[in-house]
Each structure stands twice: as C-alpha cells, then as structure tokens.
C-alpha cells in the first residue's frame, strides 16, 4: 500500500551519523559519474534498474496539482477539496469523483510529450542494458517514449487500463477517453458503476508487477534513481534493495533517502536540474547524436500521426 514516509534532511542525517562529507565507506575511492559512464560504455553493467519519479516529468510540462498558481490547482479549487491528497483517497473519490477526473483530464496520455530524460531510458532499453524501469509517474510518458510494457513497472498505476468500482470488470483506458475529455464521469457499460483508471490510491494495493522487485533488485548491477523524493513507501525502500557492491546513481535536485543518510562509496550524486544531469551523463557516454536522432525520429512520428 502507498504510504508517506518522512524524509531526513542532509544536515540532520550528518548529525546522526557523524559524517561530514559525501561517501559512506571510509578509505574507499568515491565513484564518479564519469566512472558510471565508463561502466555502461564497456557493458560492465548490463542489468540496469531505474527508479523514476515526478522530476523526470515536470520538464515535459506536467503540472503539479499541489502548487498554488498552476492552472490545474485553480481548476481543482472550485471543488473545495479539503486537502490536495484527498483526490487520491478512495473514501473521497466515492463521494465526489469529479476532482479526480479533472486531474485525469489533464494527465491523460497524449497531452504531453516525453523529454530527453525519458529518451535516455529508451536508449538504455535499445542497447539491451535496461533490466526494468520502476516509475512512480502516472502520466504514461515512459510508454510514449517507446519503453515496452514488459520493461515497465508502473508502481502507482496507469491510465492504460481501468476497472469498474462496482462489478470489477476491466477495460482498456482508451474506452473512456471521450468521457474524461468531455468532463463526464466514466460509467460501466454493464452495471453503470463508476469506472476508475487503474491509478493506485492511498491504502490500495500496488500492482502485482511491483513484486518483480524481489527478482530485479538482487539481479541489478547498476541502479539509477532519477527525479524522486523517495518519500512514498514502499517504492522508497527499493533504493536500498540492491546489493551493497552495486553502484547507485542519484540524478535529482537534492540528496534523498539513503543518499542522504546511508551513503556508500559507490554512490554517485548528480545534483541540480534533472534533465541537465541526464544530459551530462549522455555526453559522458558519447550518446548525444543517438539521443538527438531518436528524439527527432519520435517527433516526426507524432507529426505524421497528426496529419
């Protein structure tokens, strides 16, 4: 089930652990982003697991419904929601599903395009290096970037499928696009119950595919943690599930989770703008041309589709 967990501040972590510098294993040489690029280039790491969060999607324009001043926040204000997270609580949804579907209309796949961070992950797949991508995002941009569903674990659910809240029948998400875009509550064609996209609400069980982590993380030989605060469990704990010998690379605005309070000598932190951090790694890998070619090809594909 999805739960919030309190994150440690870096200063508090250092005070607790008595560490005044980055890197947790005394006497061992600290790994760098350049070293990680070398490991990938030489295919010394070829079972890469990625954990991705909202930080890879906001550069695509995905709005944060919790941010006052955003258009989406203003749209939701009319519903007098007690607090933003109520949108993802079943009790509130059954009483008033309208706010969730207002959010769904904004986030429905097709409204936004993947950015270079998503296409970097696609390149990892194309090169046979991606074991699995675990994402907290519900925007479907990983699928849109061309990452196959079998390589994806959408930990917090997806709009690709939907389920009737009454008779539990399953449907393709696309069946209800017209309703969502037309500001209508989707109804089951069999029993007329409200149909909810398979997005995981607070207190709901995570998708069965999430259990793949029991196999994937022990197998991984490199872990990327990109654009996530690592504050929501059980997703957050996965960052500590790889073997201690496995390099972990954080590309994020700030140190989070074990990168803040349980560093290893083979942890790498590229802090700052998330897409900028990914692009720096792409440059070190020498994949710039391939990435730009892929992005251009995908843009042309979209252009042809809209003709």
PDB file of C-alpha atoms in Angstrom, residues 1-5 155-156 200-207 231-236:
ATOM      1  CA  UNK A   1       0.000   0.000   0.000  1.00  0.00           C
ATOM      2  CA  UNK A   2       1.106   3.554  -0.679  1.00  0.00           C
ATOM      3  CA  UNK A   3       2.279   5.381   2.414  1.00  0.00           C
ATOM      4  CA  UNK A   4       4.080   8.661   3.037  1.00  0.00           C
ATOM      5  CA  UNK A   5       7.352   8.437   4.927  1.00  0.00           C
ATOM      6  CA  UNK A 155       4.250   1.318  -9.277  1.00  0.00           C
ATOM      7  CA  UNK A 156       1.484   3.863  -8.752  1.00  0.00           C
ATOM      8  CA  UNK A 200      -3.202   3.407  -7.137  1.00  0.00           C
ATOM      9  CA  UNK A 201      -4.942   5.432  -4.434  1.00  0.00           C
ATOM     10  CA  UNK A 202      -3.703   5.748  -0.841  1.00  0.00           C
ATOM     11  CA  UNK A 203      -4.362   2.488   1.008  1.00  0.00           C
ATOM     12  CA  UNK A 204      -4.757   0.433  -2.194  1.00  0.00           C
ATOM     13  CA  UNK A 205      -2.510  -2.487  -3.029  1.00  0.00           C
ATOM     14  CA  UNK A 206       0.235  -1.822  -5.560  1.00  0.00           C
ATOM     15  CA  UNK A 207       0.048  -3.626  -8.929  1.00  0.00           C
ATOM     16  CA  UNK A 231       9.228   9.791   0.430  1.00  0.00           C
ATOM     17  CA  UNK A 232       6.442   7.392  -0.552  1.00  0.00           C
ATOM     18  CA  UNK A 233       6.594   3.785   0.605  1.00  0.00           C
ATOM     19  CA  UNK A 234       7.012   1.018  -0.384  1.00  0.00           C
ATOM     20  CA  UNK A 235       8.642   2.482  -3.523  1.00  0.00           C
ATOM     21  CA  UNK A 236      11.173   4.492  -1.489  1.00  0.00           C
TER      22      UNK A 236
END
